[in-house]
Short mmCIF file of C-alpha atoms and ligand atoms in Angstrom, two decimals:
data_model
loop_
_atom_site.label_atom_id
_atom_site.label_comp_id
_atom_site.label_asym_id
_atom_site.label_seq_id
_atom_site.Cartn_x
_atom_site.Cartn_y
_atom_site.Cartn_z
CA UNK A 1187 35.56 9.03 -71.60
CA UNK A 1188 38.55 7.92 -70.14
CA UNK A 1189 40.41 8.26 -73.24
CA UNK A 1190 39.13 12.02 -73.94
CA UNK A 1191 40.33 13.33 -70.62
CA UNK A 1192 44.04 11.37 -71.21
CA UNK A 1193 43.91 13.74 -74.52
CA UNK A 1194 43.47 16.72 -73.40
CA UNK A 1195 45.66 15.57 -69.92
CA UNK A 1196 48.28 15.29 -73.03
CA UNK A 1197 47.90 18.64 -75.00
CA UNK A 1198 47.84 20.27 -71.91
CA UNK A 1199 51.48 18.95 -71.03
CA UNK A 1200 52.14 20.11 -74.13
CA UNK A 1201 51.08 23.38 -74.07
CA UNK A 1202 52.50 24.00 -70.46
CA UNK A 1203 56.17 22.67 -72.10
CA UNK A 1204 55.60 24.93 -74.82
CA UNK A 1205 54.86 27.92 -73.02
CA UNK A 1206 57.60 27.53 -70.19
CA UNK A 1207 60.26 27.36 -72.65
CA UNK A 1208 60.16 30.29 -74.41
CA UNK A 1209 58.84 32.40 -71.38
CA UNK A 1210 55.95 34.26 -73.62
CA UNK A 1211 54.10 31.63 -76.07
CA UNK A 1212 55.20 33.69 -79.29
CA UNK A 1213 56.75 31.08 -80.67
CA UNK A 1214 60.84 32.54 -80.54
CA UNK A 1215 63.43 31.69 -79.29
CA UNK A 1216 65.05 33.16 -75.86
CA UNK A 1217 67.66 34.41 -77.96
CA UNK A 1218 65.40 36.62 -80.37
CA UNK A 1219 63.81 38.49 -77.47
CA UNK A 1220 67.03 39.48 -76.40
CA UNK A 1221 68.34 40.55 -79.32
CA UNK A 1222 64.88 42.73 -79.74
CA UNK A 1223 64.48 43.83 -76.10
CA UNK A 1224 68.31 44.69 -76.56
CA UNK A 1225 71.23 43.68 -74.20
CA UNK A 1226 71.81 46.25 -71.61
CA UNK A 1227 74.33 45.22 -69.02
CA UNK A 1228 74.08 45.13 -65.35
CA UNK A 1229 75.63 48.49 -63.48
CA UNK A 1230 77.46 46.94 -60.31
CA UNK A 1231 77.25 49.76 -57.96
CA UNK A 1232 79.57 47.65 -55.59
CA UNK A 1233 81.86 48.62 -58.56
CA UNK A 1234 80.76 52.19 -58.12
CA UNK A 1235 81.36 52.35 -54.57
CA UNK A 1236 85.18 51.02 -54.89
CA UNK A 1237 86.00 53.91 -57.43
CA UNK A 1238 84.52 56.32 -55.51
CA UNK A 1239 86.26 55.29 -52.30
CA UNK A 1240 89.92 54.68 -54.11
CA UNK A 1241 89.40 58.04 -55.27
CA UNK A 1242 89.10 59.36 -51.50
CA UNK A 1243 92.31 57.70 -51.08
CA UNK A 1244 93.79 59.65 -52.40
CA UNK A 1245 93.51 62.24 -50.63
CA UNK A 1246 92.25 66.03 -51.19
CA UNK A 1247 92.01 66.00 -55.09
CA UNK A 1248 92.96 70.19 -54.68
CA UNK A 1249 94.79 71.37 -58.10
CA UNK A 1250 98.15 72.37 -57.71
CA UNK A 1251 98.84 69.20 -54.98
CA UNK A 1252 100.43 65.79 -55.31
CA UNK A 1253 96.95 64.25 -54.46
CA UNK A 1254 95.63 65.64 -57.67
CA UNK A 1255 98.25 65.33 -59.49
CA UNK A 1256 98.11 61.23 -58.66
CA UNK A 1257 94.52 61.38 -59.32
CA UNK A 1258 94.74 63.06 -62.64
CA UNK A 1259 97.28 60.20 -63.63
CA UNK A 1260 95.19 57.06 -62.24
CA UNK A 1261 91.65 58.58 -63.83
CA UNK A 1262 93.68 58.61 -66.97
CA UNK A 1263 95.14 55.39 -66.89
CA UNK A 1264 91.48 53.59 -65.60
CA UNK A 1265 89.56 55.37 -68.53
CA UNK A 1266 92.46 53.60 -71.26
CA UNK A 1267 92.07 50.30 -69.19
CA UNK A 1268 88.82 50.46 -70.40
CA UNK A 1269 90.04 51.40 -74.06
CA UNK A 1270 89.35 55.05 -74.62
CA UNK A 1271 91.34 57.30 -76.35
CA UNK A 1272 92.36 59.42 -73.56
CA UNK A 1273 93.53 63.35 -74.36
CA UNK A 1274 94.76 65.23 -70.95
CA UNK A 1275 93.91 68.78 -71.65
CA UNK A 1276 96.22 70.44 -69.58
CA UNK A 1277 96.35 74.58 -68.59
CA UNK A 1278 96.70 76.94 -66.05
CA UNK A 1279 93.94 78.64 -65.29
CA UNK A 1280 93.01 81.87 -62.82
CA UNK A 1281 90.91 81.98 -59.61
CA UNK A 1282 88.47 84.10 -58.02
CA UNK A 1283 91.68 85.42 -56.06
CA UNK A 1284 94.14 85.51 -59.19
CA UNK A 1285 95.57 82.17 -57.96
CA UNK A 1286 97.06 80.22 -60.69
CA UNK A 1287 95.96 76.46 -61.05
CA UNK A 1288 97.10 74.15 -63.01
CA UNK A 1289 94.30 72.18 -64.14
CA UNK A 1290 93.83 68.99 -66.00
CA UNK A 1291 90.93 68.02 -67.87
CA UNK A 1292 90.40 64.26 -68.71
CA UNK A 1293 88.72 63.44 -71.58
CA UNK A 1294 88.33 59.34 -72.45
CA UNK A 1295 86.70 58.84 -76.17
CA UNK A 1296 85.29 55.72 -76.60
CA UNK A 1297 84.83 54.84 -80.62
CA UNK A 1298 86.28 58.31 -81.66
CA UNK A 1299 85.71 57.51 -85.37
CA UNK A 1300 81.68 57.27 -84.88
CA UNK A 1301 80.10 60.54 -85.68
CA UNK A 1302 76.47 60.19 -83.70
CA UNK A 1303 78.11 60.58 -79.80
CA UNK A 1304 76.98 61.04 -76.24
CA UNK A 1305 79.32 63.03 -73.48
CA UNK A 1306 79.01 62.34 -70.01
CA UNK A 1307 80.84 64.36 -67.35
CA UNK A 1308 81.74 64.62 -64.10
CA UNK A 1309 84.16 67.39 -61.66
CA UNK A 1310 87.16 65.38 -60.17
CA UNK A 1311 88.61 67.92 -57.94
CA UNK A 1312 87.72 68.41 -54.53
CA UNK A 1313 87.01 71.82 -53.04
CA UNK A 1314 89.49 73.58 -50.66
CA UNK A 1315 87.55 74.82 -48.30
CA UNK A 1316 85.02 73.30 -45.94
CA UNK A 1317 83.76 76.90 -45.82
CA UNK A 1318 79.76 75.56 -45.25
CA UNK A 1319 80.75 73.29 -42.02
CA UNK A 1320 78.91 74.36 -39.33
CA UNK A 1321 82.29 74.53 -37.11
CA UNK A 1322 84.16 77.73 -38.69
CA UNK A 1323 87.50 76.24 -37.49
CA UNK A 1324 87.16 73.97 -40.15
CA UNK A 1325 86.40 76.54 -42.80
CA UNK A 1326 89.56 76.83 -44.33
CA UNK A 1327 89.88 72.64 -44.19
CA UNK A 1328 90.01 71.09 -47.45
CA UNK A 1329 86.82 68.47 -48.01
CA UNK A 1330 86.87 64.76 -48.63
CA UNK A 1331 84.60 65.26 -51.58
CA UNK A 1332 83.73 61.55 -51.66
CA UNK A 1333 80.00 62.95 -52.76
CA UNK A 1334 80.74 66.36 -54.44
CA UNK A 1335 83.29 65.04 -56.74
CA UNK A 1336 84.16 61.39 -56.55
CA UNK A 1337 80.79 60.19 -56.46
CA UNK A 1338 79.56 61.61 -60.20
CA UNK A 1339 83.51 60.19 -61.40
CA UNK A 1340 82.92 56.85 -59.68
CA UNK A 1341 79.45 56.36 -61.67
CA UNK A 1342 81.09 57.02 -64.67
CA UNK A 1343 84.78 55.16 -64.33
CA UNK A 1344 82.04 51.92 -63.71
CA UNK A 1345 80.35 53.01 -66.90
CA UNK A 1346 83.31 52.94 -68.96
CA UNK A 1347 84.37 49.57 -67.63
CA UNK A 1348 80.79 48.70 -69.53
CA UNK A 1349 81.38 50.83 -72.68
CA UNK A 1350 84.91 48.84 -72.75
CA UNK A 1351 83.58 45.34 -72.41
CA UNK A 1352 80.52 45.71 -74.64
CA UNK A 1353 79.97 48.70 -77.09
CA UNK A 1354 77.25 50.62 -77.77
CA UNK A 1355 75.92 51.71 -80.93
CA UNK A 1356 76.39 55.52 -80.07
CA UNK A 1357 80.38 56.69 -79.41
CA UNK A 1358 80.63 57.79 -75.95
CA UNK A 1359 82.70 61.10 -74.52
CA UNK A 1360 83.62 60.77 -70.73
CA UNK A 1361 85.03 63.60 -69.70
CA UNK A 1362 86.04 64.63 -66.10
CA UNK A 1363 86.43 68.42 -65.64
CA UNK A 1364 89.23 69.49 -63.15
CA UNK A 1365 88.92 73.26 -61.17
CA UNK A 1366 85.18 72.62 -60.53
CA UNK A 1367 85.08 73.22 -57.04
CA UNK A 1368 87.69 76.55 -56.80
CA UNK A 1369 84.69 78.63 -56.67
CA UNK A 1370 85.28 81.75 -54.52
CA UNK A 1371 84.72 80.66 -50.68
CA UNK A 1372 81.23 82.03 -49.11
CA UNK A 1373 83.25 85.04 -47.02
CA UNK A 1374 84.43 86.55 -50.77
CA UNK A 1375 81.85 89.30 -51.61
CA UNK A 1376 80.05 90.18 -54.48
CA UNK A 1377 79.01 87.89 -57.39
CA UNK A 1378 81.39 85.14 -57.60
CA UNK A 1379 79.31 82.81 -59.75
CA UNK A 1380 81.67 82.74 -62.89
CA UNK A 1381 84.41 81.78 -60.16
CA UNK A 1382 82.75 77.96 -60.36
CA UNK A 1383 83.36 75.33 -63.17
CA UNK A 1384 87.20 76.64 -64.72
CA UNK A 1385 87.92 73.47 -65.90
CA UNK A 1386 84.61 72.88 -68.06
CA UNK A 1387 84.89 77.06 -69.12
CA UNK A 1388 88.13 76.04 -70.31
CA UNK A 1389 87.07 73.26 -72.50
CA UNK A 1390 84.25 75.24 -73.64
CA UNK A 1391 86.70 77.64 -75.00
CA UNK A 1392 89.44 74.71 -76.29
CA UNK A 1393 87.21 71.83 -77.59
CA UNK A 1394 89.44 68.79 -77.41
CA UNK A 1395 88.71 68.04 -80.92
CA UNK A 1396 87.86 70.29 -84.41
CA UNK A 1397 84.37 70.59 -85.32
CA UNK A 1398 83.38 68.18 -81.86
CA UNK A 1399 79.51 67.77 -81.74
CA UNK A 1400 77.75 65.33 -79.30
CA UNK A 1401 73.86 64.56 -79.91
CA UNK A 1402 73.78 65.30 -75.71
CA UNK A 1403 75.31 65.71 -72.50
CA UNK A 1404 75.29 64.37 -68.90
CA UNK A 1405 76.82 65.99 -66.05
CA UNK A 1406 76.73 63.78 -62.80
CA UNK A 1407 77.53 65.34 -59.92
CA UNK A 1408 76.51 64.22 -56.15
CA UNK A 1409 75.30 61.57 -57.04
CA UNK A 1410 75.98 59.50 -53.69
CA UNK A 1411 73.96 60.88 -51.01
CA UNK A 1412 71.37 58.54 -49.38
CA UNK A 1413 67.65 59.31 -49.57
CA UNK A 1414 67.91 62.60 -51.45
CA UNK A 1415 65.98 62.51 -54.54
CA UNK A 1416 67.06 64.36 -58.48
CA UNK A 1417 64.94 67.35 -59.33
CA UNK A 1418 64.61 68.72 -62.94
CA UNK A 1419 67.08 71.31 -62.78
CA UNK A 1420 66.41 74.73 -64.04
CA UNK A 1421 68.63 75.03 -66.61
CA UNK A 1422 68.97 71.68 -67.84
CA UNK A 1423 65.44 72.21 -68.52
CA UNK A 1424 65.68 75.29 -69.90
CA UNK A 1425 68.51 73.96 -72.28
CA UNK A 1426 67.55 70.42 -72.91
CA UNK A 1427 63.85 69.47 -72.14
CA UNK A 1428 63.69 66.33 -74.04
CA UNK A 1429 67.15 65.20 -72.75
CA UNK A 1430 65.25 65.76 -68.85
CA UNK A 1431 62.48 63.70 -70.29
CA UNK A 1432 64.58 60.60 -72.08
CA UNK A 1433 66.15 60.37 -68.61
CA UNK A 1434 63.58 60.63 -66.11
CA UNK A 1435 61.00 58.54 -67.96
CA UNK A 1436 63.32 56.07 -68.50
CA UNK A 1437 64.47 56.02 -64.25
CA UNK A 1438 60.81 55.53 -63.92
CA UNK A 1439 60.63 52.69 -66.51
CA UNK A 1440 62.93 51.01 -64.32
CA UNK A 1441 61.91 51.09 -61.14
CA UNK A 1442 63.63 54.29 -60.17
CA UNK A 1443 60.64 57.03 -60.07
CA UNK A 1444 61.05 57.40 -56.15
CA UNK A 1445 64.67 59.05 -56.96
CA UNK A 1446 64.20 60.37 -59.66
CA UNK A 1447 60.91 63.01 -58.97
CA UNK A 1448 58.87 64.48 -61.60
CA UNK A 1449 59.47 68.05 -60.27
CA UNK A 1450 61.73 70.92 -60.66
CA UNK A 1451 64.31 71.75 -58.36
CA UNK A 1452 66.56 74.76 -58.07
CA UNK A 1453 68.58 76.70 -61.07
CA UNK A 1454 72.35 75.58 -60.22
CA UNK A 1455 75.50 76.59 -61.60
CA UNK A 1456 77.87 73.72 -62.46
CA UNK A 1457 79.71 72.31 -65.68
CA UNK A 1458 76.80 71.47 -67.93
CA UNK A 1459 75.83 75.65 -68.24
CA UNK A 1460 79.64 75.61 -70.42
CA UNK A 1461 78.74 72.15 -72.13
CA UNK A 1462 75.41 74.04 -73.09
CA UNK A 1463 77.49 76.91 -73.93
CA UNK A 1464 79.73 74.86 -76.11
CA UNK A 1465 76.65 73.70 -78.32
CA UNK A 1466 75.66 70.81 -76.63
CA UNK A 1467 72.32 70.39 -74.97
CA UNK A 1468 72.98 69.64 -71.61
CA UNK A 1469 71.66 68.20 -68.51
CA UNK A 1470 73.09 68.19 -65.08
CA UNK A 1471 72.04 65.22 -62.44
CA UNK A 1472 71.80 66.36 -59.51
CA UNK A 1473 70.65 65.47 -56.07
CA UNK A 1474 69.00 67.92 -53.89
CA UNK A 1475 67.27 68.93 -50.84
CA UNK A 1476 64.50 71.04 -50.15
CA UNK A 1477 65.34 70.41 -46.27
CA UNK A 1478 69.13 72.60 -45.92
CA UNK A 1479 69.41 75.88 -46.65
CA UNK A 1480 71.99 74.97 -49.13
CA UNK A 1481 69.73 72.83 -51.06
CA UNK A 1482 72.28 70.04 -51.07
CA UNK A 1483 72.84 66.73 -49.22
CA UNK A 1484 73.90 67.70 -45.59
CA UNK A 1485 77.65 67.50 -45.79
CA UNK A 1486 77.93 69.41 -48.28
CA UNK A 1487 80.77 71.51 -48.70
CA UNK A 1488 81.66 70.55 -44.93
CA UNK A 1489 84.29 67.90 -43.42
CA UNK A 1490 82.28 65.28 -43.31
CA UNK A 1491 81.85 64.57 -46.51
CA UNK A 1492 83.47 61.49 -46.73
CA UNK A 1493 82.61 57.71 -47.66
CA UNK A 1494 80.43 57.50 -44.73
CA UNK A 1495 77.73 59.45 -46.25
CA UNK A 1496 78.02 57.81 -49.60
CA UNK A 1497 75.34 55.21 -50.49
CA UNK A 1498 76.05 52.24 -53.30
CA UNK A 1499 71.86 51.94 -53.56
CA UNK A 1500 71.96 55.69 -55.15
CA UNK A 1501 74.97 55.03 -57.19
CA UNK A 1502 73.55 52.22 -58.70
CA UNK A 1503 70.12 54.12 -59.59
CA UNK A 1504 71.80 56.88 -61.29
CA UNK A 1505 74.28 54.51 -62.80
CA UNK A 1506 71.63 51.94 -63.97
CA UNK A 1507 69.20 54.79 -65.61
CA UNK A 1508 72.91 56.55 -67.71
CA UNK A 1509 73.75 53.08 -68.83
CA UNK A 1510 70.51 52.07 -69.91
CA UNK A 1511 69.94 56.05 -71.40
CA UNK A 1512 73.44 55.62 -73.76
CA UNK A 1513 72.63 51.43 -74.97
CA UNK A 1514 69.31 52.32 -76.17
CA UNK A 1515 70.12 55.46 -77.97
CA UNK A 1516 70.66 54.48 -81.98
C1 AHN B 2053 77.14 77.02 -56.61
O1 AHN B 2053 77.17 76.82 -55.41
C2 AHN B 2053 77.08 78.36 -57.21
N1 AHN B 2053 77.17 76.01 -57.46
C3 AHN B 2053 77.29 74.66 -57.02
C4 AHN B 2053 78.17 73.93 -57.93
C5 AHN B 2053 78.87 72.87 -57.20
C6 AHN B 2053 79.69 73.03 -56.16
N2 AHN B 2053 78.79 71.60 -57.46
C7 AHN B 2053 79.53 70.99 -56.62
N3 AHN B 2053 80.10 71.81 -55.81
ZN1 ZN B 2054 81.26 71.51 -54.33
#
């Protein structure tokens, strides 16, 4: 009797060993589940955060300004740190109010000789106006734009440090569009809505490239606000319901349904209508809020939209879910 129980005492050992080293008792290795469950690398939204903020630092990212100027160089230079390709599509391009801007799209191609490709975007200028702060003294103030702006660039300057160290099978596009925010202040009248997004109409006109396709695109844009929430956009759904569904299902996959809501939000104007326009289905992530009248996060378009407001947790969900979107596409 004794002898029986030391048996099975024994295979039971054995069994416990067995199991605990390879996690599930299939019988491979550590290494094979990897390799099958794929390798997708951490986002470090402390990362995030750090762009974001050294973009702030540089002051008000308005075109025609040294500020932007610097910026346009330094977004450059970080996205060939990384080791894109890097073209600077640079033009001058006409306001609302026949202002001339010169304007400087960046465009970072990561693997430019692979043919199946994925382009994320993001605006990196920072509107002129404060003209939605509730104090109209600060109206004609220029904004921070550490959310609408450097937040959506910030997510994706971390994303190409990722792309650099470890490549995907797909190629990968970044592209940060300049002139986004010129859009004709709210005392202009009439319908101003073409006034928004020069930088991306431009590139829709000039494609950086001959016979450019990507399989999809993803605009970021406030990105940073805390405990807003993305809606399905109107138009990206209209343009790109699958694209909507790849990235929502997968936020929810991991861990991220809370943020990312399975309902449609409002029909906004902003760079991905001209990436949709250039042939590309298009999606634009977006946080909003069905608690200001602007629909936004609360500082938006207002002086106070600065670092304070800006929320590594978010950055990290939205830059998690893109990551995670762009290693398991084949
Ligand atoms: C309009 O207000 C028409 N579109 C919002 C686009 C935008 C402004 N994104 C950031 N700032
Ligand atoms: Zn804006």
């Amino acid at each position: 009797m004794e002898k029986i129980l030391r048996y099975y005492y024994i295979v039971g050992v054995l069994l416990i060993l067995l199991v605990g080293c390879n996690g599930k008792a299939t019988g491979k290795s550590e290494k094979d589940n990897m390799v099958e469950e794929q390798n997708i690398p951490a986002f470090n939204a402390d990362s995030a955060y750090s762009y974001v903020a050294q973009q702030v630092a540089f002051g008000y990212r308005v075109p025609g300004t040294e500020a932007h100027r610097k910026t346009a160089e330094w977004l450059a230079n970080e996205l060939a740190r990384h080791g894109a390709d890097v073209i600077k599509q640079e033009a001058v391009v006409e306001a609302y109010d026949g202002t001339k801007l010169p304007m400087c799209n960046i465009i970072g191609q990561f693997a430019p000789e692979k043919n199946n490709r994925i382009l994320l975007a993001a605006h990196w200028d920072s509107r002129p106006w404060a003209d939605h702060d509730s104090n109209p003294d600060n109206h004609r103030q220029p904004i921070a734009g550490a959310n609408d702006g450097a937040s959506g660039v910030g997510v994706l300057l971390e994303i190409a440090r990722h792309i650099g160290a470890q490549q995907p099978t797909m190629g990968v596009d970044i592209i940060f569009f300049d002139a986004e925010d010129y859009g004709a202040p709210a005392w202009e009248a009439g319908d101003n809505s073409d006034s928004w997004a020069l930088g991306s109409q431009y590139w829709a006109k000039h494609i950086h490239k001959p016979g450019y396709r990507a399989r999809y695109g993803i605009l970021l844009d406030m990105v940073g606000a805390s405990g807003l929430c993305f809606y399905r956009e109107y138009f990206s759904h209209h343009y790109a319901p699958h694209i909507i569904d790849k990235v929502w299902d997968c936020a929810e996959r991991i861990g991220y349904a809370s943020l990312f809501v399975d309902a449609f939000g409002g029909a906004i104007t902003d760079d991905h209508i001209y990436m949709n326009s250039a042939g590309i289905p298009s999606i634009d992530i977006i946080q909003m809020s069905p608690d200001t009248d602007a629909g936004f996060f609360p500082q938006w378009h207002t002086v106070d939209d600065n670092m304070q407001h800006i929320d590594a947790y978010t950055l990290g969900a939205v830059g998690q879910t893109v990551l995670t979107v762009i290693y398991e596409e084949k």
